[in-house]
Tab-separated table of C-alpha atoms in Angstrom:
chain	number	residue	atom	x	y	z
A	679	UNK	CA	-45.196	2.546	38.438
A	680	UNK	CA	-42.886	2.554	36.038
A	681	UNK	CA	-41.912	-0.241	34.698
A	682	UNK	CA	-39.171	-0.654	32.973
A	683	UNK	CA	-39.503	-1.334	28.464
A	684	UNK	CA	-40.063	-4.768	26.740
A	685	UNK	CA	-36.984	-5.313	25.256
A	686	UNK	CA	-37.952	-5.675	21.299
A	687	UNK	CA	-38.227	-9.057	20.144
A	688	UNK	CA	-34.961	-8.271	18.057
A	689	UNK	CA	-33.227	-7.425	21.418
A	690	UNK	CA	-33.295	-10.780	22.413
A	691	UNK	CA	-33.055	-12.162	20.071
A	692	UNK	CA	-29.745	-10.716	19.417
A	693	UNK	CA	-28.997	-11.196	23.164
A	694	UNK	CA	-29.256	-15.226	22.632
A	695	UNK	CA	-26.777	-15.425	19.531
A	696	UNK	CA	-23.934	-13.187	21.090
A	697	UNK	CA	-22.322	-15.589	22.891
A	698	UNK	CA	-22.227	-17.678	20.068
A	699	UNK	CA	-21.901	-15.433	16.926
A	700	UNK	CA	-17.738	-15.405	18.129
A	701	UNK	CA	-18.238	-19.347	17.203
A	702	UNK	CA	-20.112	-19.740	14.442
A	703	UNK	CA	-18.045	-16.955	12.965
A	704	UNK	CA	-14.610	-17.892	13.785
A	705	UNK	CA	-15.863	-20.939	11.811
A	706	UNK	CA	-17.192	-19.633	8.813
A	707	UNK	CA	-14.122	-17.490	8.675
A	708	UNK	CA	-12.021	-20.958	8.327
A	709	UNK	CA	-14.186	-22.480	5.929
A	710	UNK	CA	-14.128	-20.172	3.381
A	711	UNK	CA	-10.765	-19.342	2.907
A	712	UNK	CA	-9.556	-22.789	3.193
A	713	UNK	CA	-10.241	-23.456	-0.789
A	714	UNK	CA	-7.716	-20.732	-1.016
A	715	UNK	CA	-5.046	-22.449	0.914
A	716	UNK	CA	-1.876	-22.663	-0.950
A	717	UNK	CA	0.542	-25.005	-1.585
A	718	UNK	CA	3.313	-23.388	-3.325
A	719	UNK	CA	5.148	-20.717	-1.496
A	720	UNK	CA	4.534	-17.018	-2.487
A	721	UNK	CA	7.501	-15.048	-1.720
A	722	UNK	CA	10.841	-16.235	-0.936
A	723	UNK	CA	9.837	-15.638	3.381
A	724	UNK	CA	7.547	-18.460	2.233
A	725	UNK	CA	10.050	-20.668	0.523
A	726	UNK	CA	12.595	-20.472	3.966
A	727	UNK	CA	9.794	-21.222	6.155
A	728	UNK	CA	8.561	-24.136	3.959
A	729	UNK	CA	12.346	-25.392	3.156
A	730	UNK	CA	11.967	-25.150	6.865
A	731	UNK	CA	9.675	-27.510	7.722
A	732	UNK	CA	11.568	-30.025	5.581
A	733	UNK	CA	14.933	-29.360	6.377
A	734	UNK	CA	15.495	-26.712	10.214
A	735	UNK	CA	19.106	-24.749	9.438
A	736	UNK	CA	19.178	-22.078	10.624
A	737	UNK	CA	22.752	-20.947	9.201
A	738	UNK	CA	21.330	-21.450	6.263
A	739	UNK	CA	18.285	-19.426	6.705
A	740	UNK	CA	15.308	-22.008	6.766
A	741	UNK	CA	13.755	-20.283	8.222
A	742	UNK	CA	15.911	-16.889	8.814
A	743	UNK	CA	16.223	-15.572	11.961
A	744	UNK	CA	14.787	-16.520	15.064
A	745	UNK	CA	13.876	-19.250	13.803
A	746	UNK	CA	9.208	-18.949	14.893
A	747	UNK	CA	10.146	-22.270	16.115
A	748	UNK	CA	5.945	-21.901	17.271
A	749	UNK	CA	4.805	-21.430	14.180
A	750	UNK	CA	7.706	-23.897	12.068
A	751	UNK	CA	6.296	-26.540	15.212
A	752	UNK	CA	2.549	-25.908	14.546
A	753	UNK	CA	2.852	-26.304	10.412
A	754	UNK	CA	4.682	-29.155	11.582
A	755	UNK	CA	1.987	-31.374	12.783
A	756	UNK	CA	-0.345	-30.463	10.447
A	757	UNK	CA	2.397	-32.095	8.089
A	758	UNK	CA	2.234	-35.349	9.109
A	759	UNK	CA	-1.493	-35.441	7.863
A	760	UNK	CA	-1.239	-33.133	4.738
A	761	UNK	CA	1.522	-33.079	1.632
A	762	UNK	CA	1.983	-30.822	1.506
A	763	UNK	CA	4.370	-27.916	3.309
A	764	UNK	CA	3.064	-25.089	2.386
A	765	UNK	CA	-0.606	-26.831	2.599
A	766	UNK	CA	-0.238	-26.991	5.952
A	767	UNK	CA	2.210	-24.007	7.032
A	768	UNK	CA	-1.210	-22.028	5.257
A	769	UNK	CA	-3.895	-23.600	6.803
A	770	UNK	CA	-2.594	-22.165	9.932
A	771	UNK	CA	-2.605	-18.573	8.771
A	772	UNK	CA	-6.251	-19.754	7.711
A	773	UNK	CA	-6.875	-20.909	11.826
A	774	UNK	CA	-4.449	-17.851	12.917
A	775	UNK	CA	-7.132	-15.439	10.883
A	776	UNK	CA	-10.811	-17.743	12.350
A	777	UNK	CA	-9.263	-17.382	16.257
A	778	UNK	CA	-8.753	-13.926	15.465
A	779	UNK	CA	-12.218	-12.743	14.175
A	780	UNK	CA	-13.591	-14.505	16.854
A	781	UNK	CA	-10.849	-12.731	18.822
A	782	UNK	CA	-12.248	-9.685	17.793
A	783	UNK	CA	-15.856	-11.021	17.460
A	784	UNK	CA	-16.258	-11.752	21.799
A	785	UNK	CA	-14.876	-8.449	22.614
A	786	UNK	CA	-16.499	-5.797	20.553
A	787	UNK	CA	-20.300	-8.199	21.000
A	788	UNK	CA	-20.534	-5.501	24.204
A	789	UNK	CA	-19.415	-2.676	23.358
A	790	UNK	CA	-21.047	-2.642	19.745
A	791	UNK	CA	-23.533	-5.105	19.677
A	792	UNK	CA	-23.821	-8.301	17.087
A	793	UNK	CA	-24.797	-6.664	14.047
A	794	UNK	CA	-22.357	-4.018	14.509
A	795	UNK	CA	-19.832	-6.403	15.243
A	796	UNK	CA	-20.367	-9.002	12.685
A	797	UNK	CA	-19.736	-6.093	10.324
A	798	UNK	CA	-16.475	-4.794	12.028
A	799	UNK	CA	-15.847	-8.871	11.568
A	800	UNK	CA	-16.545	-8.908	7.390
A	801	UNK	CA	-13.859	-6.074	7.097
A	802	UNK	CA	-11.318	-7.344	8.934
A	803	UNK	CA	-11.924	-10.850	7.049
A	804	UNK	CA	-11.948	-8.623	3.636
A	805	UNK	CA	-9.089	-6.858	3.935
A	806	UNK	CA	-6.934	-7.610	1.323
A	807	UNK	CA	-4.633	-7.984	3.142
A	808	UNK	CA	-5.379	-10.881	5.326
A	809	UNK	CA	-7.660	-12.664	2.718
A	810	UNK	CA	-4.485	-13.196	1.487
A	811	UNK	CA	-1.289	-13.330	4.414
A	812	UNK	CA	-4.232	-16.142	5.923
A	813	UNK	CA	-3.601	-18.364	2.734
A	814	UNK	CA	0.471	-18.046	2.611
A	815	UNK	CA	3.154	-19.893	4.461
A	816	UNK	CA	4.075	-16.713	7.096
A	817	UNK	CA	4.449	-16.356	9.842
A	818	UNK	CA	2.221	-12.478	9.505
A	819	UNK	CA	-1.303	-14.111	10.388
A	820	UNK	CA	-0.615	-16.475	13.500
A	821	UNK	CA	2.000	-13.448	14.763
A	822	UNK	CA	-1.315	-10.828	13.937
A	823	UNK	CA	-3.829	-13.237	16.424
A	824	UNK	CA	-1.726	-14.035	19.056
A	825	UNK	CA	-0.200	-10.442	18.839
A	826	UNK	CA	-3.867	-9.736	19.838
A	827	UNK	CA	-5.053	-12.290	22.407
A	828	UNK	CA	-2.255	-11.129	24.178
A	829	UNK	CA	-3.329	-7.037	23.562
A	830	UNK	CA	-7.060	-7.759	24.287
A	831	UNK	CA	-6.301	-10.332	27.818
A	832	UNK	CA	-4.290	-7.812	29.434
A	833	UNK	CA	-8.813	-5.424	29.367
A	834	UNK	CA	-10.108	-8.127	30.763
A	835	UNK	CA	-11.129	-7.288	34.451
A	836	UNK	CA	-9.328	-8.171	36.973
A	837	UNK	CA	-5.885	-8.188	35.143
A	838	UNK	CA	-4.104	-11.380	34.865
A	839	UNK	CA	0.037	-10.331	33.942
A	840	UNK	CA	0.690	-14.279	34.464
A	841	UNK	CA	-1.244	-14.744	31.378
A	842	UNK	CA	-0.575	-11.407	29.001
A	843	UNK	CA	2.667	-13.099	29.742
A	844	UNK	CA	2.044	-16.060	28.466
A	845	UNK	CA	0.734	-14.866	26.031
A	846	UNK	CA	3.387	-12.170	24.496
A	847	UNK	CA	5.791	-15.085	25.268
A	848	UNK	CA	3.789	-16.800	22.792
A	849	UNK	CA	4.007	-13.801	20.507
A	850	UNK	CA	8.092	-13.878	20.657
A	851	UNK	CA	8.143	-17.593	19.232
A	852	UNK	CA	6.315	-16.461	16.200
A	853	UNK	CA	6.701	-13.650	14.947
A	854	UNK	CA	8.806	-11.193	17.444
A	855	UNK	CA	8.915	-8.276	15.463
A	856	UNK	CA	4.057	-7.733	15.774
A	857	UNK	CA	5.354	-7.884	20.438
A	858	UNK	CA	5.462	-4.568	19.704
A	859	UNK	CA	1.892	-4.575	19.615
A	860	UNK	CA	1.178	-6.003	22.898
A	861	UNK	CA	4.246	-4.490	25.204
A	862	UNK	CA	2.028	-1.519	26.124
A	863	UNK	CA	-0.010	-4.127	27.928
A	864	UNK	CA	2.766	-6.474	29.377
A	865	UNK	CA	3.568	-3.221	31.236
A	866	UNK	CA	1.013	-1.930	32.348
A	867	UNK	CA	-0.149	-5.318	33.112
A	868	UNK	CA	2.792	-5.685	34.800
A	869	UNK	CA	1.708	-2.326	36.623
A	870	UNK	CA	-1.677	-2.688	37.671
A	871	UNK	CA	-0.986	-6.554	39.016
A	872	UNK	CA	2.032	-6.578	40.965
A	873	UNK	CA	0.952	-9.578	43.029
A	874	UNK	CA	1.513	-11.368	40.318
A	875	UNK	CA	4.516	-8.914	38.238
A	876	UNK	CA	7.203	-11.643	39.624
A	877	UNK	CA	5.954	-14.780	38.759
A	878	UNK	CA	4.371	-12.807	35.375
A	879	UNK	CA	8.030	-11.854	34.252
A	880	UNK	CA	8.694	-16.026	35.042
A	881	UNK	CA	6.170	-16.965	32.794
A	882	UNK	CA	7.754	-15.096	29.948
A	883	UNK	CA	11.508	-16.387	30.440
A	884	UNK	CA	10.032	-19.515	30.672
A	885	UNK	CA	7.962	-20.381	27.618
A	886	UNK	CA	10.690	-17.805	25.708
A	887	UNK	CA	13.214	-20.040	26.398
A	888	UNK	CA	11.579	-22.906	26.591
A	889	UNK	CA	10.585	-22.687	23.255
A	890	UNK	CA	14.044	-21.820	21.159
A	891	UNK	CA	15.677	-24.100	23.970
A	892	UNK	CA	14.927	-26.328	20.551
A	893	UNK	CA	16.497	-23.996	18.211
A	894	UNK	CA	19.267	-22.526	20.533
A	895	UNK	CA	20.652	-27.160	20.598
A	896	UNK	CA	20.337	-27.673	17.148
A	897	UNK	CA	22.250	-24.509	15.446
A	898	UNK	CA	25.077	-23.794	18.854
A	899	UNK	CA	24.321	-21.739	21.108
A	900	UNK	CA	26.863	-19.556	19.917
A	901	UNK	CA	26.291	-20.145	16.177
A	902	UNK	CA	22.880	-18.896	16.763
A	903	UNK	CA	23.977	-15.898	19.043
A	904	UNK	CA	25.922	-15.033	15.998
A	905	UNK	CA	22.819	-15.525	13.126
A	906	UNK	CA	20.208	-13.831	15.479
A	907	UNK	CA	22.367	-10.713	16.665
A	908	UNK	CA	23.621	-10.417	12.050
A	909	UNK	CA	20.262	-10.700	11.291
A	910	UNK	CA	19.035	-8.253	12.962
A	911	UNK	CA	21.710	-6.107	12.629
A	912	UNK	CA	21.333	-5.702	9.079
A	913	UNK	CA	17.960	-6.170	9.099
A	914	UNK	CA	18.450	-2.113	10.817
A	915	UNK	CA	22.031	-0.685	8.777
A	916	UNK	CA	20.970	-3.437	4.505
A	917	UNK	CA	18.398	-5.114	3.768
A	918	UNK	CA	15.391	-5.150	6.278
A	919	UNK	CA	14.372	-1.555	4.848
A	920	UNK	CA	13.929	0.310	8.094
A	921	UNK	CA	14.498	4.515	8.719
A	922	UNK	CA	18.107	4.487	8.445
A	923	UNK	CA	18.730	1.878	5.066
A	924	UNK	CA	15.502	4.433	3.197
A	925	UNK	CA	15.981	7.170	5.910
A	926	UNK	CA	13.293	9.449	3.157
A	927	UNK	CA	10.622	10.234	5.543
A	928	UNK	CA	8.766	11.839	2.533
A	929	UNK	CA	8.965	8.874	1.193
A	930	UNK	CA	8.278	6.806	4.329
A	931	UNK	CA	5.629	8.539	4.544
A	932	UNK	CA	2.816	7.803	1.188
A	933	UNK	CA	3.690	4.191	2.163
A	934	UNK	CA	2.501	3.863	4.473
A	935	UNK	CA	-0.538	5.758	3.422
A	936	UNK	CA	-1.248	4.189	0.121
A	937	UNK	CA	-0.367	0.229	2.087
A	938	UNK	CA	-3.338	1.434	4.496
A	939	UNK	CA	-5.781	2.714	1.549
A	940	UNK	CA	-5.118	0.416	-0.673
A	941	UNK	CA	-3.389	-2.887	0.667
A	942	UNK	CA	-5.707	-2.839	4.591
A	943	UNK	CA	-8.885	-0.822	3.210
A	944	UNK	CA	-9.391	-1.449	-0.618
A	945	UNK	CA	-9.405	1.629	-1.685
A	946	UNK	CA	-9.766	1.721	-5.532
A	947	UNK	CA	-6.383	2.910	-7.898
A	948	UNK	CA	-5.992	3.558	-11.030
A	949	UNK	CA	-4.846	-0.686	-11.970
A	950	UNK	CA	-7.868	-1.610	-9.152
A	951	UNK	CA	-11.520	-2.583	-10.355
A	952	UNK	CA	-13.584	0.260	-10.752
A	953	UNK	CA	-16.233	-0.353	-8.006
A	954	UNK	CA	-13.788	0.114	-5.363
A	955	UNK	CA	-14.772	3.416	-5.989
A	956	UNK	CA	-17.879	2.482	-3.969
A	957	UNK	CA	-16.807	0.360	-1.611
A	958	UNK	CA	-13.229	2.977	-0.645
A	959	UNK	CA	-15.831	5.821	0.419
A	960	UNK	CA	-18.302	3.689	1.870
A	961	UNK	CA	-15.843	2.190	4.914
A	962	UNK	CA	-13.668	4.756	4.646
A	963	UNK	CA	-16.693	7.428	5.828
A	964	UNK	CA	-17.846	4.950	8.470
A	965	UNK	CA	-14.263	4.134	9.107
A	966	UNK	CA	-13.567	8.084	10.207
A	967	UNK	CA	-17.718	7.949	12.155
A	968	UNK	CA	-16.608	5.253	14.080
A	969	UNK	CA	-13.281	7.280	15.156
A	970	UNK	CA	-15.036	10.623	16.104
A	971	UNK	CA	-16.955	8.588	18.146
A	972	UNK	CA	-14.861	7.002	19.831
A	973	UNK	CA	-12.433	10.142	20.624
A	974	UNK	CA	-15.406	11.610	21.293
A	975	UNK	CA	-16.848	8.793	24.026
A	976	UNK	CA	-14.991	8.429	27.561
A	977	UNK	CA	-12.415	7.241	26.934
A	978	UNK	CA	-12.248	3.209	28.642
A	979	UNK	CA	-9.096	1.463	30.364
A	980	UNK	CA	-9.433	-0.939	27.175
A	981	UNK	CA	-9.428	1.238	24.730
A	982	UNK	CA	-6.875	3.374	25.972
A	983	UNK	CA	-4.749	0.334	25.760
A	984	UNK	CA	-5.369	-0.447	22.426
A	985	UNK	CA	-5.121	2.458	21.400
A	986	UNK	CA	-1.794	2.642	22.380
A	987	UNK	CA	-0.701	-1.198	21.410
A	988	UNK	CA	-1.707	0.449	17.927
A	989	UNK	CA	0.130	3.355	17.412
A	990	UNK	CA	3.237	1.567	19.340
A	991	UNK	CA	3.403	-0.206	16.572
A	992	UNK	CA	2.296	1.740	14.227
A	993	UNK	CA	5.133	3.577	15.008
A	994	UNK	CA	7.756	0.432	15.075
A	995	UNK	CA	6.599	-0.326	11.594
A	996	UNK	CA	7.467	3.042	9.919
A	997	UNK	CA	10.612	3.786	11.426
A	998	UNK	CA	12.196	0.038	12.306
A	999	UNK	CA	9.667	-1.586	9.018
A	1000	UNK	CA	10.496	-2.125	5.625
A	1001	UNK	CA	7.252	-0.509	4.514
A	1002	UNK	CA	8.085	1.136	0.393
A	1003	UNK	CA	7.606	-2.629	-0.284
A	1004	UNK	CA	6.175	-4.826	2.490
A	1005	UNK	CA	2.879	-3.811	3.034
A	1006	UNK	CA	2.084	-7.155	5.019
A	1007	UNK	CA	3.798	-5.643	7.738
A	1008	UNK	CA	0.985	-3.771	9.127
A	1009	UNK	CA	-2.002	-6.741	8.812
A	1010	UNK	CA	-1.484	-6.082	12.441
A	1011	UNK	CA	-3.412	-3.103	12.320
A	1012	UNK	CA	-6.083	-4.371	10.310
A	1013	UNK	CA	-8.425	-4.621	13.509
A	1014	UNK	CA	-7.452	-1.734	14.678
A	1015	UNK	CA	-8.839	-0.633	11.550
A	1016	UNK	CA	-12.398	-2.526	12.176
A	1017	UNK	CA	-12.961	-1.497	15.875
A	1018	UNK	CA	-13.695	2.115	13.490
A	1019	UNK	CA	-15.658	-0.021	10.908
A	1020	UNK	CA	-17.754	-1.824	13.520
A	1021	UNK	CA	-18.000	1.782	15.592
A	1022	UNK	CA	-18.873	3.750	13.008
A	1023	UNK	CA	-21.915	1.073	11.829
A	1024	UNK	CA	-23.555	1.299	15.090
A	1025	UNK	CA	-23.675	4.766	14.746
A	1026	UNK	CA	-25.342	4.500	11.175
A	1027	UNK	CA	-26.966	1.903	13.124
A	1028	UNK	CA	-29.487	3.388	15.754
A	1029	UNK	CA	-29.742	6.608	12.955
A	1030	UNK	CA	-30.674	5.347	10.294
A	1031	UNK	CA	-31.531	1.680	11.183
A	1032	UNK	CA	-33.606	0.965	7.821
A	1033	UNK	CA	-31.145	2.887	5.209
A	1034	UNK	CA	-27.971	2.000	6.719
A	1035	UNK	CA	-27.569	-1.907	6.740
A	1036	UNK	CA	-27.844	-1.591	2.782
A	1037	UNK	CA	-24.948	1.078	1.730
A	1038	UNK	CA	-22.673	-0.779	4.719
A	1039	UNK	CA	-23.551	-4.903	3.006
A	1040	UNK	CA	-22.814	-2.943	-0.625
A	1041	UNK	CA	-19.897	-1.492	0.909
A	1042	UNK	CA	-19.211	-4.810	2.254
A	1043	UNK	CA	-19.787	-6.336	-0.857
A	1044	UNK	CA	-17.371	-5.140	-3.222
A	1045	UNK	CA	-14.567	-5.755	-0.901
A	1046	UNK	CA	-16.143	-8.647	-0.619
A	1047	UNK	CA	-15.651	-9.160	-4.762
A	1048	UNK	CA	-11.441	-8.186	-4.066
A	1049	UNK	CA	-10.807	-10.415	-2.016
A	1050	UNK	CA	-11.751	-13.096	-4.268
A	1051	UNK	CA	-10.911	-11.262	-6.766
A	1052	UNK	CA	-6.939	-11.550	-5.033
A	1053	UNK	CA	-7.665	-15.009	-3.192
A	1054	UNK	CA	-8.064	-16.730	-7.119
A	1055	UNK	CA	-5.044	-15.064	-8.140
A	1056	UNK	CA	-2.931	-16.124	-5.582
A	1057	UNK	CA	-4.134	-19.609	-5.914
A	1058	UNK	CA	-4.331	-20.132	-9.114
A	1059	UNK	CA	-1.842	-18.126	-10.766
A	1060	UNK	CA	1.833	-18.734	-10.310
A	1061	UNK	CA	3.061	-16.048	-8.543
A	1062	UNK	CA	7.059	-14.763	-11.023
A	1063	UNK	CA	9.740	-16.326	-8.120
A	1064	UNK	CA	7.896	-19.832	-8.999
A	1065	UNK	CA	7.273	-19.439	-12.738
A	1066	UNK	CA	11.535	-18.012	-12.566
A	1067	UNK	CA	12.597	-21.123	-11.465
A	1068	UNK	CA	10.369	-22.900	-14.494
A	1069	UNK	CA	12.248	-21.295	-16.965
A	1070	UNK	CA	14.730	-22.148	-15.139
A	1071	UNK	CA	14.326	-25.971	-15.229
A	1072	UNK	CA	13.125	-25.977	-19.134
A	1073	UNK	CA	14.692	-23.122	-20.383
A	1074	UNK	CA	18.643	-23.213	-19.248
A	1075	UNK	CA	21.895	-26.448	-19.167
A	1076	UNK	CA	21.659	-26.341	-15.808
A	1077	UNK	CA	25.551	-28.482	-16.007
A	1078	UNK	CA	27.107	-24.616	-18.026
A	1079	UNK	CA	24.293	-21.233	-16.297
A	1080	UNK	CA	24.449	-19.518	-13.074
A	1081	UNK	CA	22.143	-17.999	-11.811
A	1082	UNK	CA	22.850	-14.168	-9.327
A	1083	UNK	CA	20.230	-13.300	-7.566
A	1084	UNK	CA	19.537	-10.987	-4.795
A	1085	UNK	CA	16.188	-12.405	-3.180
A	1086	UNK	CA	15.680	-15.520	-4.740
A	1087	UNK	CA	18.088	-17.544	-3.177
A	1088	UNK	CA	16.501	-19.949	-1.235
A	1089	UNK	CA	12.992	-20.279	-3.407
A	1090	UNK	CA	15.612	-21.002	-6.537
A	1091	UNK	CA	17.063	-23.363	-4.724
A	1092	UNK	CA	14.337	-25.085	-3.334
A	1093	UNK	CA	12.824	-25.869	-6.174
A	1094	UNK	CA	15.837	-26.090	-8.814
A	1095	UNK	CA	18.041	-28.193	-6.532
A	1096	UNK	CA	20.500	-28.994	-9.052
A	1097	UNK	CA	20.942	-25.283	-10.734
A	1098	UNK	CA	23.948	-22.974	-9.772
A	1099	UNK	CA	22.230	-20.366	-7.782
A	1100	UNK	CA	24.654	-17.905	-6.674
A	1101	UNK	CA	23.249	-14.686	-3.357
A	1102	UNK	CA	24.806	-11.473	-4.302
A	1103	UNK	CA	24.470	-7.633	-3.452
A	1104	UNK	CA	24.031	-5.102	-6.319
A	1105	UNK	CA	25.612	-5.671	-10.084
A	1106	UNK	CA	28.899	-4.767	-8.972
A	1107	UNK	CA	29.675	-8.104	-7.286
A	1108	UNK	CA	28.658	-10.285	-10.552
A	1109	UNK	CA	32.183	-9.081	-11.026
A	1110	UNK	CA	33.286	-11.105	-8.833
A	1111	UNK	CA	31.963	-14.354	-9.739
A	1112	UNK	CA	34.254	-16.606	-10.445
A	1113	UNK	CA	33.017	-18.007	-13.640
A	1114	UNK	CA	33.684	-22.067	-16.367
A	1115	UNK	CA	34.365	-20.094	-20.013
A	1116	UNK	CA	31.780	-22.008	-20.922
A	1117	UNK	CA	29.416	-21.144	-18.295
A	1118	UNK	CA	26.394	-18.426	-18.917
A	1119	UNK	CA	25.500	-15.910	-16.861
A	1120	UNK	CA	22.372	-14.713	-16.038
A	1121	UNK	CA	20.370	-12.258	-13.209
A	1122	UNK	CA	17.493	-11.859	-11.998
A	1123	UNK	CA	15.803	-8.586	-12.845
A	1124	UNK	CA	14.927	-7.825	-8.467
A	1125	UNK	CA	19.323	-7.476	-8.266
A	1126	UNK	CA	19.501	-3.767	-8.008
A	1127	UNK	CA	21.662	-2.422	-11.398
A	1128	UNK	CA	20.224	-4.905	-13.118
A	1129	UNK	CA	19.176	-3.315	-15.793
A	1130	UNK	CA	22.075	-1.310	-16.660
A	1131	UNK	CA	23.974	-3.561	-17.585
A	1132	UNK	CA	22.697	-4.354	-21.060
A	1133	UNK	CA	21.873	-8.301	-21.356
A	1134	UNK	CA	19.039	-9.322	-22.858
A	1135	UNK	CA	15.534	-10.159	-21.243
A	1136	UNK	CA	14.968	-14.288	-21.932
A	1137	UNK	CA	11.657	-14.067	-19.953
A	1138	UNK	CA	9.774	-11.808	-17.980
A	1139	UNK	CA	6.549	-12.716	-15.329
A	1140	UNK	CA	4.043	-9.542	-13.898
A	1141	UNK	CA	1.533	-10.987	-11.458
A	1142	UNK	CA	-1.071	-8.094	-9.131
A	1143	UNK	CA	0.968	-6.273	-7.246
A	1144	UNK	CA	-1.290	-6.503	-4.603
A	1145	UNK	CA	-0.224	-10.095	-4.408
A	1146	UNK	CA	2.516	-10.038	-4.477
A	1147	UNK	CA	3.304	-6.216	-3.586
A	1148	UNK	CA	7.404	-6.252	-3.215
A	1149	UNK	CA	8.168	-8.773	-6.892
A	1150	UNK	CA	5.075	-8.710	-8.869
A	1151	UNK	CA	7.253	-7.704	-12.104
A	1152	UNK	CA	9.712	-10.229	-12.368
A	1153	UNK	CA	12.346	-10.751	-15.666
A	1154	UNK	CA	15.704	-13.216	-16.096
A	1155	UNK	CA	18.367	-11.549	-18.240
A	1156	UNK	CA	21.434	-13.153	-19.815
A	1157	UNK	CA	24.439	-11.202	-19.700
A	1158	UNK	CA	26.304	-11.093	-21.946
A	1159	UNK	CA	30.073	-13.217	-21.462
């Protein structure tokens, strides 16, 4: 009579360690990101969140609509013990990446094994998008973590629509645009769990309403509706970078693919370290191999659901978000790339166990070096926006200087509260400003048409564009009166 094969010692050890691996990786990720959390907001949206901790005012754009109540509440709770509001929100982002990596690990271990899963989690953490946004006071990382929680909750058996609905409601309280990732999961849960469908919808509505109740109370119901509608309309019709405002599909495709390659996978480019050629080749080849294996394998319901959520979110980003200048919108896709990488790593480890692991580690080590470089730049070098605010404080007679800007208003008002900062949409609006004869007029270079005004560049500040993709090169220009 044949006997079952005895598991190898390494297999038994892996089985024993597997339940603890998600918690261990989560703790390790948080400990590794904590030293890089920033105490200065890195971009205008981050400045709005920081200002919201100091004085919540939706009408003034602190933060901008719809208000991000859960993210602000978590940051405010940490701010009770952490003196810096920006650092408090940055720690929330670091905790979010920690939770996301633990969730990813727990979901992938039964599918790929501990080692391949750990390699996939490493790519998730070391992706340039993750490494920068996990230490920054923005809601992107928390929104991605909660959306993946909602998405993966629908893959658990038995399906409980109430659980998925509650998690989806939390997504709406943190970053509403990320709801597209978990919307297919919520729809599937509502279809499969008919017994709890009504209560699930009730939980969705109740949690969302309770979360926004303080925002509505502080803003006023009619004012809240107006601000949300006005901001939503502007996002699609004026400033949001959607397909309506920037309809060139070719440019959008190029930006989408370039962002996946450089910001999500850390691929090489002309202005990046040459060692990333190795990382780019190894990571991309392994991810493509893993995607091929996932497509060829008999599709499980959970895999189809995750793929549907990622596809819906990718379509939403491509059509509705600003992919031309804001790569951070692709952050929720990074776990899907890590999923493919883990699948490819598992296939390689099965076929070439001795050769595959060193090669994969070399690629991840190269990516880790780039992640460290970007994290140090973000932590140690001031962003151009902060440098402009400091220059204004040191080099202008503030009572007689007017600074016109398109995007930096909340930032400059927060850092230089005595400066006279006015918001404009483009250079043509300068003619409408009411200035005294003694006023000096300055304009920031991100204003559309600022370079055609014939002014004198007084200062210019440049930073790595993989840390600040949109506002990495800023100048302040003094115009002749």
